[in-house]
Structure formats: structure tokens, C-alpha cells
Amino acid sequence: MNSIRTYIIALFLAFGLQQVQSQSYHFKTSGFSVLEKNEKGKWGQWSDLDLVNLSVVLDTDKHRIVVYSQEIQLFSILDYIEREENDTDIVYSFMCKDNDGRECKLSIITRKKQDNRKQLYINYDDHIIVYNIFTV
């Protein structure tokens, strides 16, 4: 009887001590474009779409989003904004700080009327970067 009880306790300890896996979402980019404000503070035109194949990871356990570009873009999540949905889009947004300590808002938008195409928007006061992304 003691060996069964010891086995059960060991089993519970083994399950209880297993490392919890973080919740992370992996994406790849297919292109990006940039929109900038001009000297007068007015938004210009979106740049031509440049094709680019990068990895993007949203890690909710570590509270960060990483874009693995030539210079790694690390965004620490400060606040999770409530999910928004309308007839055309589903939006998950995050208030973040980048590598340089600048605050920005990142949004992952699913375009429901465009075959659920996904985009990552990185919004600063003076420019916006958009990546076309897909789940891997």
C-alpha cells in the first residue's frame, strides 16, 4: 500500500513541477510599407510595398512582441487593449515601448472582408509601419 501511495505522490509532484509553456503566437511577414508625417505635421502617402520575409512573435507570457528584422525590434507590452470587432475588422492592440524607450501602439488587424488577411501596425506619433503577416 505504501508503494502505491508513494507512486501517486510522485506522479502528482511530476505533474505539478512541469514547466508551464508560454502562450506565444508566431507570424511571418510578406511585405511592409511606411507612412510618415511631413514637416507640417500632415500624413503623407504610404510607401510602395516592399517584399520582406521576417518572423514576428507575440509572447504574452513575456509581455513582448518581437520583429526579427535586420535590427531586432523589441516591443515591451505595457497594456493590453480590449479586443475590437466590427463588420470589416478584428483588432487586437497593445500599448508598448520599443528598444529605444519610445511609446507606440501595435495592432494586429484581421481584415474579415479580405479573406481574413492579417496586418501588424506599429503606430508612432510621426510614422506608421505596417507589415502584412500570416500565421505559421
Short mmCIF file of N, CA, C and O in Angstrom, two decimals:
data_model
loop_
_atom_site.label_atom_id
_atom_site.label_comp_id
_atom_site.label_asym_id
_atom_site.label_seq_id
_atom_site.Cartn_x
_atom_site.Cartn_y
_atom_site.Cartn_z
N MET A 1 0.82 -1.19 0.00
CA MET A 1 0.00 0.00 0.00
C MET A 1 0.87 1.26 0.00
O MET A 1 0.52 2.24 -0.64
N ASN A 2 1.98 1.22 0.76
CA ASN A 2 2.88 2.37 0.80
C ASN A 2 3.48 2.67 -0.56
O ASN A 2 3.67 3.83 -0.90
N SER A 3 3.81 1.64 -1.33
CA SER A 3 4.41 1.86 -2.65
C SER A 3 3.40 2.52 -3.60
O SER A 3 3.78 3.35 -4.42
N ILE A 4 2.12 2.18 -3.50
CA ILE A 4 1.10 2.80 -4.35
C ILE A 4 0.96 4.27 -3.98
O ILE A 4 0.89 5.14 -4.84
N ARG A 5 0.92 4.54 -2.66
CA ARG A 5 0.78 5.92 -2.20
C ARG A 5 2.02 6.74 -2.62
O ARG A 5 1.90 7.87 -3.06
N THR A 6 3.19 6.18 -2.49
CA THR A 6 4.42 6.85 -2.91
C THR A 6 4.38 7.13 -4.41
O THR A 6 4.75 8.22 -4.86
N TYR A 7 3.91 6.15 -5.20
CA TYR A 7 3.81 6.32 -6.65
C TYR A 7 2.83 7.45 -6.99
O TYR A 7 3.11 8.29 -7.84
N ILE A 8 1.70 7.52 -6.33
CA ILE A 8 0.70 8.55 -6.59
C ILE A 8 1.26 9.93 -6.22
O ILE A 8 1.11 10.89 -6.98
N ILE A 9 1.93 10.04 -5.09
CA ILE A 9 2.52 11.31 -4.68
C ILE A 9 3.59 11.74 -5.70
O ILE A 9 3.65 12.90 -6.10
N ALA A 10 4.42 10.80 -6.13
CA ALA A 10 5.45 11.11 -7.12
C ALA A 10 4.82 11.56 -8.43
O ALA A 10 5.31 12.50 -9.08
N LEU A 11 3.72 10.93 -8.82
CA LEU A 11 3.02 11.30 -10.04
C LEU A 11 2.47 12.72 -9.94
O LEU A 11 2.63 13.53 -10.85
N PHE A 12 1.84 13.07 -8.82
CA PHE A 12 1.32 14.42 -8.62
C PHE A 12 2.45 15.46 -8.61
O PHE A 12 2.31 16.54 -9.18
N LEU A 13 3.57 15.13 -7.98
CA LEU A 13 4.70 16.04 -7.96
C LEU A 13 5.26 16.25 -9.36
O LEU A 13 5.61 17.37 -9.74
N ALA A 14 5.33 15.19 -10.15
CA ALA A 14 5.85 15.29 -11.52
C ALA A 14 4.96 16.20 -12.35
O ALA A 14 5.45 17.06 -13.11
N PHE A 15 3.65 16.04 -12.24
CA PHE A 15 2.74 16.90 -12.99
C PHE A 15 2.77 18.33 -12.47
O PHE A 15 2.70 19.28 -13.23
N GLY A 16 2.89 18.49 -11.18
CA GLY A 16 2.88 19.82 -10.58
C GLY A 16 4.14 20.61 -10.85
O GLY A 16 4.12 21.84 -10.85
N LEU A 17 5.25 19.95 -11.10
CA LEU A 17 6.52 20.64 -11.31
C LEU A 17 6.86 20.85 -12.78
O LEU A 17 7.91 21.40 -13.09
N GLN A 18 5.99 20.40 -13.69
CA GLN A 18 6.26 20.60 -15.10
C GLN A 18 6.25 22.08 -15.42
O GLN A 18 5.46 22.84 -14.87
N GLN A 19 7.14 22.47 -16.30
CA GLN A 19 7.23 23.88 -16.68
C GLN A 19 6.04 24.25 -17.55
O GLN A 19 5.70 23.54 -18.49
N VAL A 20 5.41 25.35 -17.23
CA VAL A 20 4.27 25.83 -18.00
C VAL A 20 4.79 26.46 -19.29
O VAL A 20 5.73 27.24 -19.26
N GLN A 21 4.17 26.11 -20.41
CA GLN A 21 4.56 26.66 -21.70
C GLN A 21 3.97 28.06 -21.85
O GLN A 21 2.84 28.31 -21.47
N SER A 22 4.75 28.96 -22.40
CA SER A 22 4.26 30.32 -22.61
C SER A 22 3.29 30.33 -23.78
O SER A 22 3.33 29.47 -24.64
N GLN A 23 2.41 31.32 -23.77
CA GLN A 23 1.47 31.49 -24.85
C GLN A 23 2.11 32.42 -25.86
O GLN A 23 2.26 33.61 -25.61
N SER A 24 2.53 31.88 -26.98
CA SER A 24 3.15 32.72 -28.00
C SER A 24 2.53 32.43 -29.35
O SER A 24 2.08 31.31 -29.61
N TYR A 25 2.49 33.46 -30.16
CA TYR A 25 1.91 33.39 -31.50
C TYR A 25 2.99 33.75 -32.49
O TYR A 25 3.66 34.77 -32.34
N HIS A 26 3.15 32.92 -33.51
CA HIS A 26 4.21 33.10 -34.48
C HIS A 26 3.62 33.50 -35.84
O HIS A 26 2.66 32.89 -36.30
N PHE A 27 4.25 34.53 -36.43
CA PHE A 27 3.82 35.03 -37.73
C PHE A 27 5.02 35.17 -38.64
O PHE A 27 6.16 35.24 -38.18
N LYS A 28 4.76 35.26 -39.93
CA LYS A 28 5.76 35.62 -40.93
C LYS A 28 5.23 36.84 -41.65
O LYS A 28 4.02 37.02 -41.79
N THR A 29 6.13 37.69 -42.11
CA THR A 29 5.72 38.84 -42.89
C THR A 29 5.88 38.54 -44.37
O THR A 29 6.70 37.70 -44.76
N SER A 30 5.09 39.23 -45.18
CA SER A 30 5.25 39.09 -46.63
C SER A 30 5.58 40.43 -47.27
O SER A 30 6.01 40.48 -48.41
N GLY A 31 5.37 41.52 -46.54
CA GLY A 31 5.68 42.84 -47.07
C GLY A 31 5.46 43.89 -46.01
O GLY A 31 4.85 43.65 -44.98
N PHE A 32 5.99 45.11 -46.27
CA PHE A 32 5.77 46.21 -45.34
C PHE A 32 5.72 47.53 -46.10
O PHE A 32 6.21 47.66 -47.22
N SER A 33 5.11 48.51 -45.46
CA SER A 33 5.01 49.85 -46.00
C SER A 33 5.09 50.83 -44.84
O SER A 33 4.82 50.48 -43.70
N VAL A 34 5.46 52.09 -45.14
CA VAL A 34 5.63 53.10 -44.12
C VAL A 34 4.86 54.35 -44.52
O VAL A 34 4.83 54.74 -45.68
N LEU A 35 4.25 54.99 -43.53
CA LEU A 35 3.56 56.27 -43.70
C LEU A 35 4.19 57.25 -42.73
O LEU A 35 4.34 56.94 -41.54
N GLU A 36 4.58 58.43 -43.23
CA GLU A 36 5.25 59.41 -42.38
C GLU A 36 4.53 60.75 -42.43
O GLU A 36 3.89 61.09 -43.43
N LYS A 37 4.68 61.51 -41.34
CA LYS A 37 4.18 62.88 -41.33
C LYS A 37 5.24 63.77 -41.98
O LYS A 37 6.43 63.55 -41.81
N ASN A 38 4.77 64.80 -42.68
CA ASN A 38 5.71 65.74 -43.28
C ASN A 38 6.07 66.84 -42.28
O ASN A 38 5.64 66.79 -41.12
N GLU A 39 6.82 67.84 -42.73
CA GLU A 39 7.28 68.91 -41.84
C GLU A 39 6.13 69.69 -41.24
O GLU A 39 6.25 70.28 -40.16
N LYS A 40 4.98 69.73 -41.93
CA LYS A 40 3.83 70.47 -41.45
C LYS A 40 2.93 69.63 -40.53
O LYS A 40 1.89 70.08 -40.10
N GLY A 41 3.34 68.39 -40.27
CA GLY A 41 2.57 67.53 -39.38
C GLY A 41 1.41 66.80 -40.06
O GLY A 41 0.58 66.21 -39.39
N LYS A 42 1.37 66.84 -41.38
CA LYS A 42 0.31 66.15 -42.13
C LYS A 42 0.84 64.81 -42.63
O LYS A 42 2.01 64.67 -42.96
N TRP A 43 -0.06 63.81 -42.64
CA TRP A 43 0.33 62.49 -43.12
C TRP A 43 0.56 62.54 -44.62
O TRP A 43 -0.21 63.13 -45.37
N GLY A 44 1.64 61.90 -45.06
CA GLY A 44 1.97 61.82 -46.48
C GLY A 44 1.27 60.64 -47.14
O GLY A 44 0.11 60.34 -46.82
N GLN A 45 1.98 59.97 -48.01
CA GLN A 45 1.46 58.80 -48.72
C GLN A 45 2.18 57.55 -48.22
O GLN A 45 3.35 57.62 -47.80
N TRP A 46 1.50 56.42 -48.28
CA TRP A 46 2.14 55.15 -47.95
C TRP A 46 3.25 54.88 -48.95
O TRP A 46 3.09 55.13 -50.14
N SER A 47 4.37 54.39 -48.49
CA SER A 47 5.45 53.98 -49.38
C SER A 47 5.00 52.76 -50.17
O SER A 47 4.03 52.09 -49.81
N ASP A 48 5.73 52.48 -51.26
CA ASP A 48 5.44 51.26 -52.01
C ASP A 48 5.67 50.06 -51.11
O ASP A 48 6.57 50.08 -50.25
N LEU A 49 4.89 49.02 -51.31
CA LEU A 49 5.03 47.80 -50.51
C LEU A 49 6.34 47.11 -50.87
O LEU A 49 6.60 46.82 -52.04
N ASP A 50 7.19 46.91 -49.87
CA ASP A 50 8.44 46.17 -50.06
C ASP A 50 8.23 44.75 -49.58
O ASP A 50 7.69 44.53 -48.49
N LEU A 51 8.65 43.79 -50.40
CA LEU A 51 8.53 42.39 -50.01
C LEU A 51 9.60 42.07 -48.98
O LEU A 51 10.76 42.44 -49.14
N VAL A 52 9.19 41.40 -47.92
CA VAL A 52 10.14 41.06 -46.85
C VAL A 52 9.62 39.81 -46.13
O VAL A 52 8.42 39.66 -45.93
N ASN A 53 10.54 38.92 -45.80
CA ASN A 53 10.20 37.67 -45.12
C ASN A 53 10.86 37.68 -43.74
O ASN A 53 12.02 37.34 -43.61
N LEU A 54 10.10 38.12 -42.72
CA LEU A 54 10.62 38.21 -41.36
C LEU A 54 9.74 37.39 -40.43
O LEU A 54 8.59 37.12 -40.74
N SER A 55 10.28 37.05 -39.28
CA SER A 55 9.50 36.39 -38.24
C SER A 55 9.02 37.43 -37.24
O SER A 55 9.75 38.37 -36.91
N VAL A 56 7.79 37.24 -36.75
CA VAL A 56 7.21 38.09 -35.72
C VAL A 56 6.65 37.16 -34.65
O VAL A 56 5.97 36.19 -34.96
N VAL A 57 6.97 37.46 -33.38
CA VAL A 57 6.48 36.64 -32.28
C VAL A 57 5.78 37.54 -31.25
O VAL A 57 6.37 38.51 -30.78
N LEU A 58 4.54 37.19 -30.95
CA LEU A 58 3.80 37.81 -29.86
C LEU A 58 3.87 36.82 -28.70
O LEU A 58 3.35 35.71 -28.80
N ASP A 59 4.53 37.21 -27.63
CA ASP A 59 4.72 36.34 -26.46
C ASP A 59 4.01 36.98 -25.28
O ASP A 59 4.52 37.91 -24.66
N THR A 60 2.80 36.49 -24.98
CA THR A 60 2.01 37.08 -23.90
C THR A 60 2.55 36.70 -22.52
O THR A 60 2.26 37.39 -21.55
N ASP A 61 3.34 35.65 -22.43
CA ASP A 61 3.92 35.26 -21.15
C ASP A 61 5.05 36.23 -20.77
O ASP A 61 5.20 36.60 -19.61
N LYS A 62 5.84 36.64 -21.76
CA LYS A 62 6.94 37.57 -21.52
C LYS A 62 6.51 39.01 -21.78
O LYS A 62 7.32 39.93 -21.65
N HIS A 63 5.27 39.22 -22.19
CA HIS A 63 4.70 40.55 -22.44
C HIS A 63 5.55 41.32 -23.45
O HIS A 63 6.01 42.43 -23.18
N ARG A 64 5.74 40.72 -24.61
CA ARG A 64 6.52 41.39 -25.64
C ARG A 64 6.13 40.92 -27.03
O ARG A 64 5.57 39.84 -27.21
N ILE A 65 6.47 41.77 -27.99
CA ILE A 65 6.32 41.46 -29.40
C ILE A 65 7.69 41.70 -30.02
O ILE A 65 8.30 42.75 -29.79
N VAL A 66 8.16 40.74 -30.80
CA VAL A 66 9.49 40.86 -31.41
C VAL A 66 9.35 40.73 -32.92
O VAL A 66 8.72 39.78 -33.41
N VAL A 67 9.91 41.70 -33.65
CA VAL A 67 10.00 41.62 -35.11
C VAL A 67 11.47 41.35 -35.41
O VAL A 67 12.34 42.16 -35.10
N TYR A 68 11.73 40.19 -36.00
CA TYR A 68 13.11 39.77 -36.26
C TYR A 68 13.58 40.31 -37.61
O TYR A 68 13.76 39.58 -38.56
N SER A 69 13.76 41.63 -37.67
CA SER A 69 14.31 42.28 -38.85
C SER A 69 15.82 42.33 -38.71
O SER A 69 16.36 41.80 -37.73
N GLN A 70 16.51 42.97 -39.66
CA GLN A 70 17.97 43.04 -39.59
C GLN A 70 18.39 43.62 -38.24
O GLN A 70 19.31 43.13 -37.59
N GLU A 71 17.70 44.68 -37.81
CA GLU A 71 17.87 45.19 -36.46
C GLU A 71 16.62 44.76 -35.70
O GLU A 71 15.50 45.17 -36.02
N ILE A 72 16.78 43.90 -34.71
CA ILE A 72 15.63 43.32 -34.00
C ILE A 72 14.82 44.43 -33.33
O ILE A 72 15.37 45.30 -32.66
N GLN A 73 13.51 44.39 -33.59
CA GLN A 73 12.59 45.36 -32.99
C GLN A 73 11.87 44.66 -31.83
O GLN A 73 11.09 43.75 -32.04
N LEU A 74 12.18 45.10 -30.62
CA LEU A 74 11.59 44.52 -29.41
C LEU A 74 10.62 45.52 -28.82
O LEU A 74 10.98 46.66 -28.53
N PHE A 75 9.37 45.08 -28.64
CA PHE A 75 8.34 45.93 -28.08
C PHE A 75 7.85 45.29 -26.78
O PHE A 75 7.30 44.20 -26.79
N SER A 76 8.08 45.98 -25.66
CA SER A 76 7.60 45.52 -24.36
C SER A 76 6.15 45.97 -24.22
O SER A 76 5.84 47.16 -24.37
N ILE A 77 5.26 45.03 -23.93
CA ILE A 77 3.83 45.35 -23.81
C ILE A 77 3.57 45.96 -22.44
O ILE A 77 3.83 45.35 -21.41
N LEU A 78 3.05 47.19 -22.45
CA LEU A 78 2.70 47.90 -21.23
C LEU A 78 1.25 47.68 -20.85
O LEU A 78 0.90 47.66 -19.67
N ASP A 79 0.39 47.55 -21.87
CA ASP A 79 -1.05 47.41 -21.63
C ASP A 79 -1.69 46.66 -22.79
O ASP A 79 -1.34 46.88 -23.95
N TYR A 80 -2.60 45.77 -22.44
CA TYR A 80 -3.38 45.03 -23.43
C TYR A 80 -4.71 45.75 -23.60
O TYR A 80 -5.46 45.91 -22.64
N ILE A 81 -4.99 46.20 -24.81
CA ILE A 81 -6.22 46.94 -25.08
C ILE A 81 -7.31 45.94 -25.45
O ILE A 81 -7.05 44.95 -26.16
N GLU A 82 -8.52 46.21 -25.01
CA GLU A 82 -9.64 45.30 -25.26
C GLU A 82 -9.84 45.07 -26.75
O GLU A 82 -9.73 46.00 -27.56
N ARG A 83 -10.11 43.83 -27.11
CA ARG A 83 -10.34 43.44 -28.49
C ARG A 83 -11.50 44.23 -29.07
O ARG A 83 -12.52 44.42 -28.42
N GLU A 84 -11.34 44.69 -30.32
CA GLU A 84 -12.39 45.42 -31.01
C GLU A 84 -12.80 44.62 -32.24
O GLU A 84 -11.95 43.99 -32.88
N GLU A 85 -14.08 44.66 -32.56
CA GLU A 85 -14.56 43.98 -33.77
C GLU A 85 -15.69 44.77 -34.37
O GLU A 85 -16.54 45.31 -33.66
N ASN A 86 -15.67 44.86 -35.70
CA ASN A 86 -16.77 45.47 -36.43
C ASN A 86 -17.04 44.60 -37.67
O ASN A 86 -16.54 43.48 -37.75
N ASP A 87 -17.80 45.11 -38.62
CA ASP A 87 -18.16 44.32 -39.80
C ASP A 87 -16.97 43.96 -40.66
O ASP A 87 -16.99 42.95 -41.37
N THR A 88 -15.91 44.76 -40.61
CA THR A 88 -14.78 44.53 -41.52
C THR A 88 -13.51 44.03 -40.85
O THR A 88 -12.68 43.40 -41.50
N ASP A 89 -13.33 44.33 -39.54
CA ASP A 89 -12.05 44.04 -38.90
C ASP A 89 -12.19 43.45 -37.50
O ASP A 89 -13.17 43.72 -36.80
N ILE A 90 -11.17 42.68 -37.11
CA ILE A 90 -10.96 42.26 -35.72
C ILE A 90 -9.60 42.84 -35.33
O ILE A 90 -8.60 42.63 -36.04
N VAL A 91 -9.57 43.60 -34.23
CA VAL A 91 -8.35 44.32 -33.86
C VAL A 91 -7.92 43.96 -32.44
O VAL A 91 -8.69 44.09 -31.49
N TYR A 92 -6.67 43.51 -32.32
CA TYR A 92 -6.02 43.29 -31.02
C TYR A 92 -4.92 44.34 -30.93
O TYR A 92 -4.01 44.37 -31.76
N SER A 93 -4.97 45.20 -29.91
CA SER A 93 -3.99 46.28 -29.78
C SER A 93 -3.25 46.20 -28.45
O SER A 93 -3.77 45.68 -27.46
N PHE A 94 -2.04 46.77 -28.47
CA PHE A 94 -1.14 46.73 -27.31
C PHE A 94 -0.42 48.06 -27.23
O PHE A 94 0.11 48.55 -28.22
N MET A 95 -0.39 48.65 -26.05
CA MET A 95 0.46 49.82 -25.82
C MET A 95 1.84 49.28 -25.44
O MET A 95 1.95 48.43 -24.56
N CYS A 96 2.87 49.80 -26.10
CA CYS A 96 4.20 49.23 -25.96
C CYS A 96 5.27 50.31 -25.81
O CYS A 96 5.02 51.49 -26.04
N LYS A 97 6.46 49.85 -25.44
CA LYS A 97 7.69 50.64 -25.52
C LYS A 97 8.66 49.86 -26.39
O LYS A 97 8.80 48.65 -26.24
N ASP A 98 9.34 50.58 -27.28
CA ASP A 98 10.29 49.91 -28.18
C ASP A 98 11.69 49.84 -27.56
O ASP A 98 11.88 50.24 -26.40
N ASN A 99 12.65 49.38 -28.34
CA ASN A 99 14.05 49.23 -27.88
C ASN A 99 14.60 50.54 -27.33
O ASN A 99 15.43 50.53 -26.43
N ASP A 100 14.16 51.67 -27.90
CA ASP A 100 14.68 52.98 -27.51
C ASP A 100 13.87 53.65 -26.41
O ASP A 100 14.12 54.81 -26.07
N GLY A 101 12.85 52.96 -25.90
CA GLY A 101 12.03 53.53 -24.84
C GLY A 101 10.89 54.40 -25.35
O GLY A 101 10.21 55.04 -24.56
N ARG A 102 10.69 54.45 -26.68
CA ARG A 102 9.60 55.25 -27.25
C ARG A 102 8.29 54.48 -27.15
O ARG A 102 8.23 53.29 -27.47
N GLU A 103 7.23 55.17 -26.74
CA GLU A 103 5.93 54.53 -26.66
C GLU A 103 5.30 54.46 -28.04
O GLU A 103 5.48 55.36 -28.87
N CYS A 104 4.58 53.38 -28.27
CA CYS A 104 3.89 53.18 -29.54
C CYS A 104 2.73 52.22 -29.31
O CYS A 104 2.64 51.58 -28.26
N LYS A 105 1.86 52.16 -30.29
CA LYS A 105 0.72 51.26 -30.23
C LYS A 105 0.86 50.24 -31.35
O LYS A 105 1.02 50.63 -32.52
N LEU A 106 0.83 48.97 -31.01
CA LEU A 106 0.86 47.91 -32.00
C LEU A 106 -0.53 47.31 -32.10
O LEU A 106 -1.19 47.09 -31.09
N SER A 107 -0.95 47.04 -33.32
CA SER A 107 -2.27 46.44 -33.55
C SER A 107 -2.13 45.31 -34.56
O SER A 107 -1.49 45.48 -35.60
N ILE A 108 -2.73 44.18 -34.23
CA ILE A 108 -2.84 43.08 -35.18
C ILE A 108 -4.28 43.10 -35.66
O ILE A 108 -5.21 42.93 -34.87
N ILE A 109 -4.45 43.34 -36.95
CA ILE A 109 -5.78 43.52 -37.53
C ILE A 109 -6.05 42.39 -38.51
O ILE A 109 -5.23 42.12 -39.39
N THR A 110 -7.19 41.74 -38.34
CA THR A 110 -7.67 40.74 -39.30
C THR A 110 -8.74 41.39 -40.15
O THR A 110 -9.74 41.88 -39.63
N ARG A 111 -8.51 41.42 -41.47
CA ARG A 111 -9.44 42.03 -42.42
C ARG A 111 -10.45 40.97 -42.85
O ARG A 111 -10.16 40.14 -43.69
N LYS A 112 -11.63 41.00 -42.23
CA LYS A 112 -12.62 39.94 -42.43
C LYS A 112 -13.12 39.87 -43.88
O LYS A 112 -13.40 38.79 -44.37
N LYS A 113 -13.19 41.00 -44.57
CA LYS A 113 -13.71 41.02 -45.94
C LYS A 113 -12.60 40.88 -46.98
O LYS A 113 -12.84 41.06 -48.17
N GLN A 114 -11.40 40.55 -46.51
CA GLN A 114 -10.25 40.34 -47.41
C GLN A 114 -9.64 38.98 -47.14
O GLN A 114 -8.43 38.84 -46.96
N ASP A 115 -10.50 37.96 -47.08
CA ASP A 115 -10.07 36.58 -46.82
C ASP A 115 -9.28 36.45 -45.52
O ASP A 115 -8.34 35.68 -45.42
N ASN A 116 -9.67 37.24 -44.51
CA ASN A 116 -9.03 37.22 -43.19
C ASN A 116 -7.54 37.53 -43.24
O ASN A 116 -6.75 37.00 -42.46
N ARG A 117 -7.18 38.42 -44.16
CA ARG A 117 -5.80 38.88 -44.26
C ARG A 117 -5.42 39.58 -42.96
O ARG A 117 -6.21 40.33 -42.39
N LYS A 118 -4.18 39.34 -42.47
CA LYS A 118 -3.72 39.93 -41.21
C LYS A 118 -2.65 40.98 -41.49
O LYS A 118 -1.83 40.82 -42.39
N GLN A 119 -2.68 42.02 -40.66
CA GLN A 119 -1.66 43.06 -40.74
C GLN A 119 -1.23 43.46 -39.34
O GLN A 119 -2.03 43.45 -38.40
N LEU A 120 0.04 43.81 -39.21
CA LEU A 120 0.59 44.34 -37.97
C LEU A 120 0.91 45.81 -38.20
O LEU A 120 1.71 46.14 -39.09
N TYR A 121 0.26 46.68 -37.42
CA TYR A 121 0.51 48.12 -37.49
C TYR A 121 1.33 48.53 -36.27
O TYR A 121 1.00 48.17 -35.15
N ILE A 122 2.40 49.29 -36.52
CA ILE A 122 3.23 49.85 -35.46
C ILE A 122 3.07 51.37 -35.57
O ILE A 122 3.57 51.98 -36.51
N ASN A 123 2.31 51.94 -34.65
CA ASN A 123 1.92 53.35 -34.70
C ASN A 123 2.74 54.21 -33.74
O ASN A 123 2.66 54.03 -32.52
N TYR A 124 3.50 55.14 -34.32
CA TYR A 124 4.20 56.17 -33.56
C TYR A 124 3.51 57.50 -33.85
O TYR A 124 2.67 57.58 -34.76
N ASP A 125 3.89 58.55 -33.13
CA ASP A 125 3.30 59.86 -33.36
C ASP A 125 3.62 60.39 -34.76
O ASP A 125 2.80 61.08 -35.36
N ASP A 126 4.82 60.09 -35.26
CA ASP A 126 5.26 60.69 -36.51
C ASP A 126 5.34 59.72 -37.70
O ASP A 126 5.61 60.15 -38.81
N HIS A 127 5.14 58.44 -37.47
CA HIS A 127 5.14 57.49 -38.58
C HIS A 127 4.43 56.19 -38.17
O HIS A 127 4.26 55.91 -36.99
N ILE A 128 4.02 55.46 -39.20
CA ILE A 128 3.34 54.18 -39.00
C ILE A 128 4.01 53.16 -39.93
O ILE A 128 4.27 53.46 -41.10
N ILE A 129 4.28 51.99 -39.39
CA ILE A 129 4.82 50.89 -40.18
C ILE A 129 3.74 49.82 -40.22
O ILE A 129 3.15 49.48 -39.18
N VAL A 130 3.48 49.26 -41.39
CA VAL A 130 2.52 48.16 -41.49
C VAL A 130 3.23 46.98 -42.14
O VAL A 130 3.99 47.13 -43.11
N TYR A 131 3.04 45.81 -41.54
CA TYR A 131 3.53 44.55 -42.09
C TYR A 131 2.33 43.70 -42.45
O TYR A 131 1.39 43.57 -41.65
N ASN A 132 2.32 43.12 -43.64
CA ASN A 132 1.37 42.07 -43.96
C ASN A 132 1.91 40.80 -43.33
O ASN A 132 3.08 40.46 -43.52
N ILE A 133 1.08 40.11 -42.53
CA ILE A 133 1.55 38.94 -41.80
C ILE A 133 0.60 37.77 -42.02
O ILE A 133 -0.55 37.96 -42.42
N PHE A 134 1.13 36.59 -41.77
CA PHE A 134 0.30 35.38 -41.77
C PHE A 134 0.81 34.46 -40.67
O PHE A 134 1.98 34.51 -40.28
N THR A 135 -0.11 33.66 -40.14
CA THR A 135 0.21 32.77 -39.03
C THR A 135 1.01 31.57 -39.52
O THR A 135 0.74 31.03 -40.58
N VAL A 136 2.01 31.18 -38.73
CA VAL A 136 2.79 29.96 -39.04
C VAL A 136 2.64 28.94 -37.94
O VAL A 136 2.22 29.23 -36.86
#
